[in-house]
PDB file of C-alpha atoms in Angstrom:
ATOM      1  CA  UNK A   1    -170.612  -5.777 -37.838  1.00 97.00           C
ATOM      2  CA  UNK A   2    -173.220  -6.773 -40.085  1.00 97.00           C
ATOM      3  CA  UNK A   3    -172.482  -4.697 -42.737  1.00 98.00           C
ATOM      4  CA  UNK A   4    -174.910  -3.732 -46.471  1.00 97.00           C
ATOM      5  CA  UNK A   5    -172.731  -4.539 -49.726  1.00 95.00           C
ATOM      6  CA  UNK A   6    -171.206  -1.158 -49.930  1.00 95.00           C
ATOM      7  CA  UNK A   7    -168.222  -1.827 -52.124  1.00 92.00           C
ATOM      8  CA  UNK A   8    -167.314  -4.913 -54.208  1.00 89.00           C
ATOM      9  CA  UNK A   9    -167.092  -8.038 -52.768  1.00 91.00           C
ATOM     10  CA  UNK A  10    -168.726 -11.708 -51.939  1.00 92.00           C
ATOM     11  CA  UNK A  11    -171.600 -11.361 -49.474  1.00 93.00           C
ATOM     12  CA  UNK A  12    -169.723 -13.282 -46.375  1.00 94.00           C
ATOM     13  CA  UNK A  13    -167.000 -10.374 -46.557  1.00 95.00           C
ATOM     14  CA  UNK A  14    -169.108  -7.883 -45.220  1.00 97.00           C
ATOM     15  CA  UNK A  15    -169.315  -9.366 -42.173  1.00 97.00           C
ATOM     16  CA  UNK A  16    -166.267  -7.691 -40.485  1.00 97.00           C
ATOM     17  CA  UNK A  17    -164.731  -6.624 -37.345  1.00 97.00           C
ATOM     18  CA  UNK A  18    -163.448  -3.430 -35.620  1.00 97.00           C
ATOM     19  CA  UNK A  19    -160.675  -3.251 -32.906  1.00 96.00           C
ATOM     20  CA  UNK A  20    -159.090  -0.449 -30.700  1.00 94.00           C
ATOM     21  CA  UNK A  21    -157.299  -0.430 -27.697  1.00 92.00           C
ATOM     22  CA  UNK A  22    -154.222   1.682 -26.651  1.00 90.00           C
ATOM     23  CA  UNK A  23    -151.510   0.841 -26.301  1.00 92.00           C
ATOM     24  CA  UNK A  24    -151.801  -0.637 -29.723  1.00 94.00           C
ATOM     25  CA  UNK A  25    -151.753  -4.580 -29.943  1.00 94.00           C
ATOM     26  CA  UNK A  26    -152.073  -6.606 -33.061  1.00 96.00           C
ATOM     27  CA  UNK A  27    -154.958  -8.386 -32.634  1.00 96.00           C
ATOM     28  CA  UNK A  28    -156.202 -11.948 -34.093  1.00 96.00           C
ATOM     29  CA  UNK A  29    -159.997 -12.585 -33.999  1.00 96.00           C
ATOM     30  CA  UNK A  30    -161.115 -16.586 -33.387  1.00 96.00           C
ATOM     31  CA  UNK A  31    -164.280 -18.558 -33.696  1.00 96.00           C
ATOM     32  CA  UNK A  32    -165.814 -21.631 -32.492  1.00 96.00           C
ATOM     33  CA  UNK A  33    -169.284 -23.367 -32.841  1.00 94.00           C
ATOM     34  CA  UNK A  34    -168.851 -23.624 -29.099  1.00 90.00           C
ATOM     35  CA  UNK A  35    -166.759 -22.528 -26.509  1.00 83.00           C
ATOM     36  CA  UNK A  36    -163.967 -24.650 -26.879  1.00 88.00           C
ATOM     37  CA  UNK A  37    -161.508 -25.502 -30.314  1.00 91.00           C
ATOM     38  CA  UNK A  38    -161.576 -22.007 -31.399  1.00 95.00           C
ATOM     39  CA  UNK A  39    -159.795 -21.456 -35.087  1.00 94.00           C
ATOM     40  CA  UNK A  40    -158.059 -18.145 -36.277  1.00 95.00           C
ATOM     41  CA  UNK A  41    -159.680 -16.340 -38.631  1.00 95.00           C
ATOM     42  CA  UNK A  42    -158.725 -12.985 -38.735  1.00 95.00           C
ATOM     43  CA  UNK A  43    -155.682 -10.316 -37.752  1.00 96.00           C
ATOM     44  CA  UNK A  44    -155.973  -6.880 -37.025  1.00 96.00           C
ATOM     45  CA  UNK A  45    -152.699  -5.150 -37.662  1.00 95.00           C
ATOM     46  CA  UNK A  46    -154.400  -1.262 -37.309  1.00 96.00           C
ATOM     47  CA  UNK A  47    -156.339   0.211 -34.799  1.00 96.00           C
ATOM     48  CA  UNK A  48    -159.891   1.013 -36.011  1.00 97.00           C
ATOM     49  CA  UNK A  49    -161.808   4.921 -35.787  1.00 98.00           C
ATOM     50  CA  UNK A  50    -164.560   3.449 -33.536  1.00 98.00           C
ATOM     51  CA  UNK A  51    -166.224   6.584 -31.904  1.00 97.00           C
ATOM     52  CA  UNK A  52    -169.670   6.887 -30.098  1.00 98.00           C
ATOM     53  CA  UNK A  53    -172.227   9.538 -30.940  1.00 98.00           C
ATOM     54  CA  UNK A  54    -172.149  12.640 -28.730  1.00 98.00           C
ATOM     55  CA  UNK A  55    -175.531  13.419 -29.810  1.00 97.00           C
ATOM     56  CA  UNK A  56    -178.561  11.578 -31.517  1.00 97.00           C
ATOM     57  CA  UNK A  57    -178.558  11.302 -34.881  1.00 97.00           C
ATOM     58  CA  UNK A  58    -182.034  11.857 -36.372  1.00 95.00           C
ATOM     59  CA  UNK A  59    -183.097  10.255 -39.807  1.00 94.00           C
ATOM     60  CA  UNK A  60    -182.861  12.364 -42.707  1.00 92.00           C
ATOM     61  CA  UNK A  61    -183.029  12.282 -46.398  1.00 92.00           C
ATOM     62  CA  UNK A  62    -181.348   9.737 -48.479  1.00 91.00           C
ATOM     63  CA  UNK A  63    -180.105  10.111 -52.207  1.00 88.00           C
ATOM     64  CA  UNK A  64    -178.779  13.623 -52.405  1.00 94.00           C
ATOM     65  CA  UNK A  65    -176.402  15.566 -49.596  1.00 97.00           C
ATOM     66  CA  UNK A  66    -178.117  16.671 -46.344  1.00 95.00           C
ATOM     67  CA  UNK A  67    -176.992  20.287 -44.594  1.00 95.00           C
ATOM     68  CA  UNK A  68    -179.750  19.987 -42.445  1.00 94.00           C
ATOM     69  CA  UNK A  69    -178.532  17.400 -40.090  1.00 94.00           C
ATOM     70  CA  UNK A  70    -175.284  17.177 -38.321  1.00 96.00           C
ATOM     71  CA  UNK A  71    -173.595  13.716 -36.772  1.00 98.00           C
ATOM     72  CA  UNK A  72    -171.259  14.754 -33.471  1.00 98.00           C
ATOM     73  CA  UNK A  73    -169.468  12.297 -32.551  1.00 98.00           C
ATOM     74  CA  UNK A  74    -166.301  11.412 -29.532  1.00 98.00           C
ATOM     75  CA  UNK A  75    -163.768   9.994 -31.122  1.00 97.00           C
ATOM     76  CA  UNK A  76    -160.975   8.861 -28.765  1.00 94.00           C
ATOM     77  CA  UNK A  77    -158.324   7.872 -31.576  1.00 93.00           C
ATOM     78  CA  UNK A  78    -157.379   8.701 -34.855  1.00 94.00           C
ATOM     79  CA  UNK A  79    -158.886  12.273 -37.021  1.00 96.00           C
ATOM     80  CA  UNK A  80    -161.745  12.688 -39.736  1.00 97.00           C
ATOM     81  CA  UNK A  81    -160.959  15.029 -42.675  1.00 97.00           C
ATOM     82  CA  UNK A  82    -163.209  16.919 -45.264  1.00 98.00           C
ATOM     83  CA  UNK A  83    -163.420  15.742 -48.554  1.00 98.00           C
ATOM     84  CA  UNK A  84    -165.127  17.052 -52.082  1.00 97.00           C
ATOM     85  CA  UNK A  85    -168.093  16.107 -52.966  1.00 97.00           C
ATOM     86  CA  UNK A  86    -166.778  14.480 -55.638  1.00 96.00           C
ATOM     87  CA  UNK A  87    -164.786  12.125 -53.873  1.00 97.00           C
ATOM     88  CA  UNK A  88    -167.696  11.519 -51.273  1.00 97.00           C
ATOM     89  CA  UNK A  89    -169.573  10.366 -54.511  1.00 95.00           C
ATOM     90  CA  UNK A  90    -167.111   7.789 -55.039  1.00 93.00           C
ATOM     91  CA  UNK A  91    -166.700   6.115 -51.816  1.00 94.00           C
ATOM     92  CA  UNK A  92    -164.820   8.889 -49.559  1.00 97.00           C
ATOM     93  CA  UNK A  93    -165.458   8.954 -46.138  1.00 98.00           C
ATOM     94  CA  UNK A  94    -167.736   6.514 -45.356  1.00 98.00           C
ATOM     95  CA  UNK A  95    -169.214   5.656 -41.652  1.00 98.00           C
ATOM     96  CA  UNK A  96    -171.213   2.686 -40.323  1.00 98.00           C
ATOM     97  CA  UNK A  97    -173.199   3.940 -37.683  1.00 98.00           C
ATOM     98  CA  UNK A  98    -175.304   1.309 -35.015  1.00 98.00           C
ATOM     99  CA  UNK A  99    -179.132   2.340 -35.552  1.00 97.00           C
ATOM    100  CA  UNK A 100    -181.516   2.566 -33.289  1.00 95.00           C
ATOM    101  CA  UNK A 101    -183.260  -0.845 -35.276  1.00 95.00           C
ATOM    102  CA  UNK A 102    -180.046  -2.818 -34.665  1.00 95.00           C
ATOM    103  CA  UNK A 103    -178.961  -2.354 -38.246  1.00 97.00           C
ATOM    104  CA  UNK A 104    -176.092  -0.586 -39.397  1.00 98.00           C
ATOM    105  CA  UNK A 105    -176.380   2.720 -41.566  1.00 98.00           C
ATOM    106  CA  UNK A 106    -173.666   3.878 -43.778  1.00 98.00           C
ATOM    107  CA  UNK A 107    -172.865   7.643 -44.660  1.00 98.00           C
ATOM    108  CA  UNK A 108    -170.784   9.456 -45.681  1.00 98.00           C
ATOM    109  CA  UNK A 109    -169.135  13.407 -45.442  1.00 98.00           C
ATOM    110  CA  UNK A 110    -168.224  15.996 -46.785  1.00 98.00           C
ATOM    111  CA  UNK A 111    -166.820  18.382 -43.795  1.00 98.00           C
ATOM    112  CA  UNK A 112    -165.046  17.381 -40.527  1.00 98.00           C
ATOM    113  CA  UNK A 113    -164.655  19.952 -37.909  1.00 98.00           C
ATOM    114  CA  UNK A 114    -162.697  18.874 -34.586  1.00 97.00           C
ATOM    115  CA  UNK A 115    -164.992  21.286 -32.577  1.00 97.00           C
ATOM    116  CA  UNK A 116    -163.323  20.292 -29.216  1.00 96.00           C
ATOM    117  CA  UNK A 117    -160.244  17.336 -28.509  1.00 96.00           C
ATOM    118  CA  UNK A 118    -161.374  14.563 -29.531  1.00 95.00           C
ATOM    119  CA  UNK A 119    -165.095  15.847 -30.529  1.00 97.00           C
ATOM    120  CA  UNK A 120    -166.162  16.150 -34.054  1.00 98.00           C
ATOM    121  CA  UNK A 121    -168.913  17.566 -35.851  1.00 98.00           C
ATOM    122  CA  UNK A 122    -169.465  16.291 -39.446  1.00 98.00           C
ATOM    123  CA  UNK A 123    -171.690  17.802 -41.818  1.00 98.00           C
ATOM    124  CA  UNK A 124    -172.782  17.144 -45.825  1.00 98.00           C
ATOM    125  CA  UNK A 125    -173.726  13.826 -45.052  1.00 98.00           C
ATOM    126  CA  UNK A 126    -174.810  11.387 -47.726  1.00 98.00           C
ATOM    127  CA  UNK A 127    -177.223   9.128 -46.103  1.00 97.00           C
ATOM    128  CA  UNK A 128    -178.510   5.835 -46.567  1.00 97.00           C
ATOM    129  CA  UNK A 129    -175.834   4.401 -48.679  1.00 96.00           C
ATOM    130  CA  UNK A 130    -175.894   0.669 -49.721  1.00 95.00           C
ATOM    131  CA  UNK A 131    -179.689   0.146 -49.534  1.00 95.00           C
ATOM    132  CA  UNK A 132    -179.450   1.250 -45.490  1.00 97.00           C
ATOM    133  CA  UNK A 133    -182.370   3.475 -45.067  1.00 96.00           C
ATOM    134  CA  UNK A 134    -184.321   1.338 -42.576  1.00 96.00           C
ATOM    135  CA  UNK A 135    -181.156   2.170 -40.689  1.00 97.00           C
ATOM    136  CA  UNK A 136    -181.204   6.045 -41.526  1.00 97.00           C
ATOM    137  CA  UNK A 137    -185.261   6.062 -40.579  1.00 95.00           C
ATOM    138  CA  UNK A 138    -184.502   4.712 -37.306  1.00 96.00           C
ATOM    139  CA  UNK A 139    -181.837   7.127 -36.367  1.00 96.00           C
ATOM    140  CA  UNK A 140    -179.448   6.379 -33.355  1.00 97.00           C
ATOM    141  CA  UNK A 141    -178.931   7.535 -29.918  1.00 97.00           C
ATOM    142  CA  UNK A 142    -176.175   8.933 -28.445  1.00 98.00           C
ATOM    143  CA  UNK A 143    -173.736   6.849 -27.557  1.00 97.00           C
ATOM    144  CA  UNK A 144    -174.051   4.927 -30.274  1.00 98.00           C
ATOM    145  CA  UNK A 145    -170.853   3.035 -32.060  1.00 98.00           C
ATOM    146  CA  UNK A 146    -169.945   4.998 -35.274  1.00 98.00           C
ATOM    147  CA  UNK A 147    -167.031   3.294 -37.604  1.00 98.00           C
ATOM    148  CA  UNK A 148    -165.114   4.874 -39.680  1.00 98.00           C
ATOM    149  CA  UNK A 149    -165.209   2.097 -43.039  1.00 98.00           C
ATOM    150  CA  UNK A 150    -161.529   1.804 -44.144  1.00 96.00           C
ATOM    151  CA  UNK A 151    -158.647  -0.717 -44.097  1.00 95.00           C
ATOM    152  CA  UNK A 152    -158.706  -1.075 -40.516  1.00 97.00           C
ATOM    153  CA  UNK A 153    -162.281  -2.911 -40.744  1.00 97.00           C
ATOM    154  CA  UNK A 154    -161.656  -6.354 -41.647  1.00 97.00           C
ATOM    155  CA  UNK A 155    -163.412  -9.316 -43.649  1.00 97.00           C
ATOM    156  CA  UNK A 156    -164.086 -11.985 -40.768  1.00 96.00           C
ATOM    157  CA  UNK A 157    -163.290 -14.940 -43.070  1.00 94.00           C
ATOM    158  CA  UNK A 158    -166.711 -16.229 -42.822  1.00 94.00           C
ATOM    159  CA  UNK A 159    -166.889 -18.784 -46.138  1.00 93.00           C
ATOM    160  CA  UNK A 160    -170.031 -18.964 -48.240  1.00 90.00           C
ATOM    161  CA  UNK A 161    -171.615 -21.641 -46.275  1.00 92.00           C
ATOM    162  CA  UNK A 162    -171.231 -19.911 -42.479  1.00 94.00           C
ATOM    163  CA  UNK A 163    -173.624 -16.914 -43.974  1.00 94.00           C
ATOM    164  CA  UNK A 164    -175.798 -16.536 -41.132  1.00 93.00           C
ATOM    165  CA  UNK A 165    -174.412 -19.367 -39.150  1.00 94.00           C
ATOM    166  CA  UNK A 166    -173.805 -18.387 -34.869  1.00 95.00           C
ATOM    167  CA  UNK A 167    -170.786 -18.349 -34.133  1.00 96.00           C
ATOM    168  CA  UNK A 168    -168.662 -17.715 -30.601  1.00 97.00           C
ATOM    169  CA  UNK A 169    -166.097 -14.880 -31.672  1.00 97.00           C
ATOM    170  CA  UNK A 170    -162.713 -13.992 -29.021  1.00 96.00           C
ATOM    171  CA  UNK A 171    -160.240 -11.248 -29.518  1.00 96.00           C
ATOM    172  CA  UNK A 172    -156.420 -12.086 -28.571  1.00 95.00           C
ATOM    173  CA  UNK A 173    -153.626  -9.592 -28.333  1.00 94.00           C
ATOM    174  CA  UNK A 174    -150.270 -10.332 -29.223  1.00 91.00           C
ATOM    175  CA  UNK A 175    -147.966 -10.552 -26.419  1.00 87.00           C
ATOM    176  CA  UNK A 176    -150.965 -10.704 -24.158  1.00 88.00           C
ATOM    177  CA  UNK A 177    -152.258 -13.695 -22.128  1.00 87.00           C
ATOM    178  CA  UNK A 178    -155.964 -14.128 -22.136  1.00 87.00           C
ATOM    179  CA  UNK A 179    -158.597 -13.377 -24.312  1.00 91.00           C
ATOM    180  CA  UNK A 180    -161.679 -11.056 -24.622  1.00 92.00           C
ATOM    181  CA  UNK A 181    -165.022 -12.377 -25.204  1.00 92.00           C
ATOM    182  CA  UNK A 182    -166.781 -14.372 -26.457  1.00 95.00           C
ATOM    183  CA  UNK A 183    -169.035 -12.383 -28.505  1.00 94.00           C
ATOM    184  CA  UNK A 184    -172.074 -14.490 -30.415  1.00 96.00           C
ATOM    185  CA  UNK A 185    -172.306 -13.076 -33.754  1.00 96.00           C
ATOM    186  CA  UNK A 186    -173.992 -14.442 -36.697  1.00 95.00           C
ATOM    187  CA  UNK A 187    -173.040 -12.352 -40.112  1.00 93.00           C
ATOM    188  CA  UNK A 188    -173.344 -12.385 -43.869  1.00 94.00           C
ATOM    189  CA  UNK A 189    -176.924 -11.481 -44.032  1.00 96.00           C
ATOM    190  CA  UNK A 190    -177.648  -8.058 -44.301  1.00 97.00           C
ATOM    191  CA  UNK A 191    -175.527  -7.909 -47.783  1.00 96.00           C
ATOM    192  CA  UNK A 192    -177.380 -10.834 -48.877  1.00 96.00           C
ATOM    193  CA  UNK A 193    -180.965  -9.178 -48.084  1.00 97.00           C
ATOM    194  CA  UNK A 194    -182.654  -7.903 -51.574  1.00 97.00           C
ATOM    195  CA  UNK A 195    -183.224  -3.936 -51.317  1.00 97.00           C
ATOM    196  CA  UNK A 196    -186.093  -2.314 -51.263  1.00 97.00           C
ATOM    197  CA  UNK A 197    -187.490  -1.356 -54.782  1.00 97.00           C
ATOM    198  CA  UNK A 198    -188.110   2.576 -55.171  1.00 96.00           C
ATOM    199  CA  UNK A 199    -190.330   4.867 -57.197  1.00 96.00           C
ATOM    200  CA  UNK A 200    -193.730   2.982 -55.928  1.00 98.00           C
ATOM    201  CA  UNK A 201    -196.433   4.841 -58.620  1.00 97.00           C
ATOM    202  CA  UNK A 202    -200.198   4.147 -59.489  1.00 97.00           C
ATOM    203  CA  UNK A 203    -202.666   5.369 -61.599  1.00 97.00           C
ATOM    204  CA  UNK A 204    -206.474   3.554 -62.508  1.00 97.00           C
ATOM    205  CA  UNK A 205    -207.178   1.933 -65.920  1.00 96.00           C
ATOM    206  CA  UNK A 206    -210.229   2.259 -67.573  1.00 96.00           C
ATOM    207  CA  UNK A 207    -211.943  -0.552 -66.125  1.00 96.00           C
ATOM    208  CA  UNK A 208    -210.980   1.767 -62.739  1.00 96.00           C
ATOM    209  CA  UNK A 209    -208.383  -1.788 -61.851  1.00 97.00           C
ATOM    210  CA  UNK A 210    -205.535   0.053 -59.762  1.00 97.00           C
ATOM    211  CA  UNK A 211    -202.346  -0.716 -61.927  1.00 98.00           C
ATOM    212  CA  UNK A 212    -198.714  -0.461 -59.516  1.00 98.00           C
ATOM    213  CA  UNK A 213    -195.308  -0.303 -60.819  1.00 98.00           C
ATOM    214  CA  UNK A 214    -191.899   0.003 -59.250  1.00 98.00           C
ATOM    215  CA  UNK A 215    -188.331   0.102 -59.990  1.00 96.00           C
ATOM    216  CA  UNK A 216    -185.843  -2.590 -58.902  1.00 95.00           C
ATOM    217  CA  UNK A 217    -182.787  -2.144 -57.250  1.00 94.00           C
ATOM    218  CA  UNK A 218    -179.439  -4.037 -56.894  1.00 93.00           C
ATOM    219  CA  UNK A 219    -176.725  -5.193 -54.893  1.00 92.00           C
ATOM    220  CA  UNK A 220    -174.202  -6.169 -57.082  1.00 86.00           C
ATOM    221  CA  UNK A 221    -173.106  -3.883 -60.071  1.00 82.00           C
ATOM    222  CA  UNK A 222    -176.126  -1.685 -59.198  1.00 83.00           C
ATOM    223  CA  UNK A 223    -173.854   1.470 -59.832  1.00 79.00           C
ATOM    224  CA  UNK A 224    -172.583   1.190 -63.516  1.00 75.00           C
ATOM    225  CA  UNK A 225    -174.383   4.300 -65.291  1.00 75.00           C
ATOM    226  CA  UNK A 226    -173.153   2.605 -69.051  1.00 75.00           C
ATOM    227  CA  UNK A 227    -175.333  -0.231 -68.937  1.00 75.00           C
ATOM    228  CA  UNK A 228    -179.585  -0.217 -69.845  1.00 78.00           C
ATOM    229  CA  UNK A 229    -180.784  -1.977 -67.324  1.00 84.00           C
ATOM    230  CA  UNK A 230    -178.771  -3.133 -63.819  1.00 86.00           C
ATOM    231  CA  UNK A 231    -178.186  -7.307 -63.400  1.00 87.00           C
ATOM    232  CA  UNK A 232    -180.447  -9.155 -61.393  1.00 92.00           C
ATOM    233  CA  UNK A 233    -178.991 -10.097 -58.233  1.00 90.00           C
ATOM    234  CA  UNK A 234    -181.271 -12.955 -57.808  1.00 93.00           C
ATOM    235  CA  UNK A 235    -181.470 -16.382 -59.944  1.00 94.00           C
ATOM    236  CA  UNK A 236    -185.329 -14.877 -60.392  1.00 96.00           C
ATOM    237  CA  UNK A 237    -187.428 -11.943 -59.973  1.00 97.00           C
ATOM    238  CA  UNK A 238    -190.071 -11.919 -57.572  1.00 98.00           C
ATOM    239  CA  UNK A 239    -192.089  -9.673 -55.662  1.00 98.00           C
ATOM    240  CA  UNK A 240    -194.656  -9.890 -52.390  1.00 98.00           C
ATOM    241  CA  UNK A 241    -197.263  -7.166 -52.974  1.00 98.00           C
ATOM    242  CA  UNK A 242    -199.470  -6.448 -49.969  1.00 98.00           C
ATOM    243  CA  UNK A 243    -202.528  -4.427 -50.130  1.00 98.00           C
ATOM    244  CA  UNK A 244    -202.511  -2.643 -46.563  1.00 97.00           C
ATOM    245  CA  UNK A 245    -205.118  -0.968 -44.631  1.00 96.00           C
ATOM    246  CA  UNK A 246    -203.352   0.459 -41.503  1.00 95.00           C
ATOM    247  CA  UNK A 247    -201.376  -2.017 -39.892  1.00 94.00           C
ATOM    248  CA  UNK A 248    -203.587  -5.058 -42.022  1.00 97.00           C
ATOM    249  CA  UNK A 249    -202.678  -6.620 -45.024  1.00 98.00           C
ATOM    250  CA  UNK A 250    -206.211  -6.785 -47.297  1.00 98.00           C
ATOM    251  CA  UNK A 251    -204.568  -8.744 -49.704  1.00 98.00           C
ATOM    252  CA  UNK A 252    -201.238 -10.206 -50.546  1.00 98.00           C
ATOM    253  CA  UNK A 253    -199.785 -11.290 -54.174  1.00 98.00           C
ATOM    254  CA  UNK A 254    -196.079 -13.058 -55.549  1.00 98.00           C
ATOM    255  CA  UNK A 255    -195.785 -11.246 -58.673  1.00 98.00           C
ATOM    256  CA  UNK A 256    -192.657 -11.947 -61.087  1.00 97.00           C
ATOM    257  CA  UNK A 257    -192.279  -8.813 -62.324  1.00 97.00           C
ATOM    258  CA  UNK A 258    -192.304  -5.129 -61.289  1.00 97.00           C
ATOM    259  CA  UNK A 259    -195.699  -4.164 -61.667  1.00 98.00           C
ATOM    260  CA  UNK A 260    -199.186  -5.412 -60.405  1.00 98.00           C
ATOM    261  CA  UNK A 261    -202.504  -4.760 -61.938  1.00 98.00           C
ATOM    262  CA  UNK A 262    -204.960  -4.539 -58.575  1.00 98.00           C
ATOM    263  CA  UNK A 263    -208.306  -5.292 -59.992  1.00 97.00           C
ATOM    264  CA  UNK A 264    -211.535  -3.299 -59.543  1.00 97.00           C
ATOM    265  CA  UNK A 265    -213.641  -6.346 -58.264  1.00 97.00           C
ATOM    266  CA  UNK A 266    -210.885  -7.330 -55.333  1.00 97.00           C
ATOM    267  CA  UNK A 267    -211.123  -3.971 -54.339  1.00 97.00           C
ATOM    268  CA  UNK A 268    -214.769  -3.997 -53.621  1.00 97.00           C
ATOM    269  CA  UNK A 269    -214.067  -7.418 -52.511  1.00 97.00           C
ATOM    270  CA  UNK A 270    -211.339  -5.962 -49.517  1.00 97.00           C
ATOM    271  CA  UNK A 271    -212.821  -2.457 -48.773  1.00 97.00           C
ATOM    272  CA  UNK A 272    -216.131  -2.711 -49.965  1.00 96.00           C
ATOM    273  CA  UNK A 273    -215.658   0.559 -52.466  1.00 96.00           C
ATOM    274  CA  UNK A 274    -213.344   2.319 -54.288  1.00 96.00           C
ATOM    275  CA  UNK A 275    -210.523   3.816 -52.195  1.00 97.00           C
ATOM    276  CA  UNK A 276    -209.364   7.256 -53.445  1.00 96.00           C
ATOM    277  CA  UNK A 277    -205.889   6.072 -51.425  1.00 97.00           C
ATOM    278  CA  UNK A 278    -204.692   2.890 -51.658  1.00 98.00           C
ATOM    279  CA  UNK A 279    -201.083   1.732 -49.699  1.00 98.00           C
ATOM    280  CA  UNK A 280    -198.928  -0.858 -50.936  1.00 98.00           C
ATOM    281  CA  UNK A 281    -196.048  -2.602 -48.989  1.00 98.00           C
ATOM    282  CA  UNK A 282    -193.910  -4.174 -51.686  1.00 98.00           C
ATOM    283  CA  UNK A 283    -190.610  -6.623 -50.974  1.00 98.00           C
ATOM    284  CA  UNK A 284    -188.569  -8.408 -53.701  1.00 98.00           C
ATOM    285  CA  UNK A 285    -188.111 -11.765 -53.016  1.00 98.00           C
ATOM    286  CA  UNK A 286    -184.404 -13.591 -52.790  1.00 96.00           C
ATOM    287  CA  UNK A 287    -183.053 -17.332 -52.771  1.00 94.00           C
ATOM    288  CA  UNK A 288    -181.338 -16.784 -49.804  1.00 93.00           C
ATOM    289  CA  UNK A 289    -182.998 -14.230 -47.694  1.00 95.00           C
ATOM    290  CA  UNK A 290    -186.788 -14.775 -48.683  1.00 96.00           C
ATOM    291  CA  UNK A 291    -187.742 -11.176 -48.086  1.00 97.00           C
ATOM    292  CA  UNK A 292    -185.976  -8.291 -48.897  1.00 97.00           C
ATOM    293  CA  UNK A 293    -186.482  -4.704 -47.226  1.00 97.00           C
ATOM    294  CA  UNK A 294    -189.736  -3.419 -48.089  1.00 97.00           C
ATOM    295  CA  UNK A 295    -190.781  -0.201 -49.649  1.00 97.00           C
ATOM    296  CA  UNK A 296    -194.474   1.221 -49.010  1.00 97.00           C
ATOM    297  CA  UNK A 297    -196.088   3.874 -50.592  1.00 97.00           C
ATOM    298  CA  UNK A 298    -199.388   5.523 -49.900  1.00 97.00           C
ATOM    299  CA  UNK A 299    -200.592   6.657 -53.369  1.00 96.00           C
ATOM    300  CA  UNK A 300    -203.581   8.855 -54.661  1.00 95.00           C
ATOM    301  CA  UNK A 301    -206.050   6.652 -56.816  1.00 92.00           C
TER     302      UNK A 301
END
């Protein structure tokens, strides 16, 4: 898995692994830049919770709890349990779920009810989490892997400088001849990708120029509440800007910090009037991954 930085850590160790299989079996996971001289690089001494969605999980809302969607889910090892919302808050019960985009969202839950062996229905969800709600917006189908995120999931062992690399992956059991696999996998990426900025706003100067602004957010640190300002997660601070009409992009701007001032005169210059709506797509930049998720906005002028 591919996972978003959703706990501290270096980048490369949220590219981790999952294993179940009963009877139980330490497992050891391998990797080779081709299918032969494969080096150990990880051991699984748990099973994992890996489950599959019994029913589709539509996207919902992101940033405060959500009683209006449910995730049901088989489960064929292992139990969920319900948790305050107050420990949800701080990192209880977390799930990485397999979107319908190929990204992985993670929630989180308040209540777990086994509604039928081995079936759960979970509810209070907290959507979204770690900068995933590309993921959330997708939604998944069912059938879709769900993974419950504790000590079970391991760090791959990828170093700094295999972020992104493709690599051939097996799965060995102990006391068990042959192998499983292998799986290509390239990881490291998705917790290196800059987030999407939020509260996209706009309002007209009075030489009618179309001023933006947004608010940056962070990776790394992002949640301390003491400090005035999060720290940038990137040696600079950059931003694409595009100007969209539809699915075209009237104009595009790098801007280096987290505004833009959209003059009057390259608006007559794109649409040929004033627009009383104008949508922005907007995308921090990063040194490793050049373009972060992006946030667009539609906005009343």
């Amino acid at each position: 898995m591919d996972l978003p930085r959703f706990a501290a850590g270096e980048a490369e160790s949220f590219a981790r692994a999952a294993v179940f299989a009963r009877p139980w079996k330490t497992a050891g996971l391998s990797s080779s830049v081709s299918g032969e001289g494969y080096r150990g690089r990880a051991l699984l001494e748990r099973p994992a919770r890996i489950g599959v969605l019994a029913a589709p999980l539509l996207a919902g809302v992101p940033g405060r709890f959500d009683w209006s969607v449910n995730v049901e889910l088989e489960l064929p090892f292992g139990e969920l349990s319900s948790a305050s919302a107050i420990a949800v808050l701080n990192g209880a019960n977390m799930l990485a779920v397999l979107s319908g985009n190929g990204s992985w969202e993670v929630l989180a839950f308040q209540q777990a009810e086994e509604i039928a062996a081995g079936r759960w229905r979970l509810s209070g969800l907290l959507r979204g989490l770690a900068g995933s709600e590309d993921a959330m917006g997708a939604g998944a189908e069912a059938g879709a892997f769900i993974v419950a995120l504790d000590e079970a999931v391991v760090p791959l062992g990828l170093g700094g400088d295999e972020i992104g690399l493709r690599l051939n992956w097996i799965v060995e059991a102990s006391g068990v001849s042959g192998k499983i696999g292998p799986f290509v996998f390239e990881g490291g990426m998705r917790a290196e990708t800059p987030l999407s900025p939020v509260h996209l706003r706009a309002a007209r100067d009075a030489a009618g120029a179309a001023c933006f602004s947004w608010i940056r957010r962070g990776r790394v640190d992002a949640d301390n509440w003491m400090a005035a300002d999060i720290p940038l997660d990137e040696p600079f601070e950059r931003y694409r800007v595009e100007v969209m009409s539809g699915a075209e992009v009237k104009r595009l701007v790098e801007v280096s910090a987290a505004a833009w001032t959209y003059p009057l005169a390259g608006e007559l210059a794109d649409f040929g009037n004033p627009q009383a709506e104008l949508t922005i797509r907007v995308q921090q930049m990063g040194q490793r991954i050049p373009l972060g998720l992006p946030a667009v906005a539609t906005m009343t002028m």
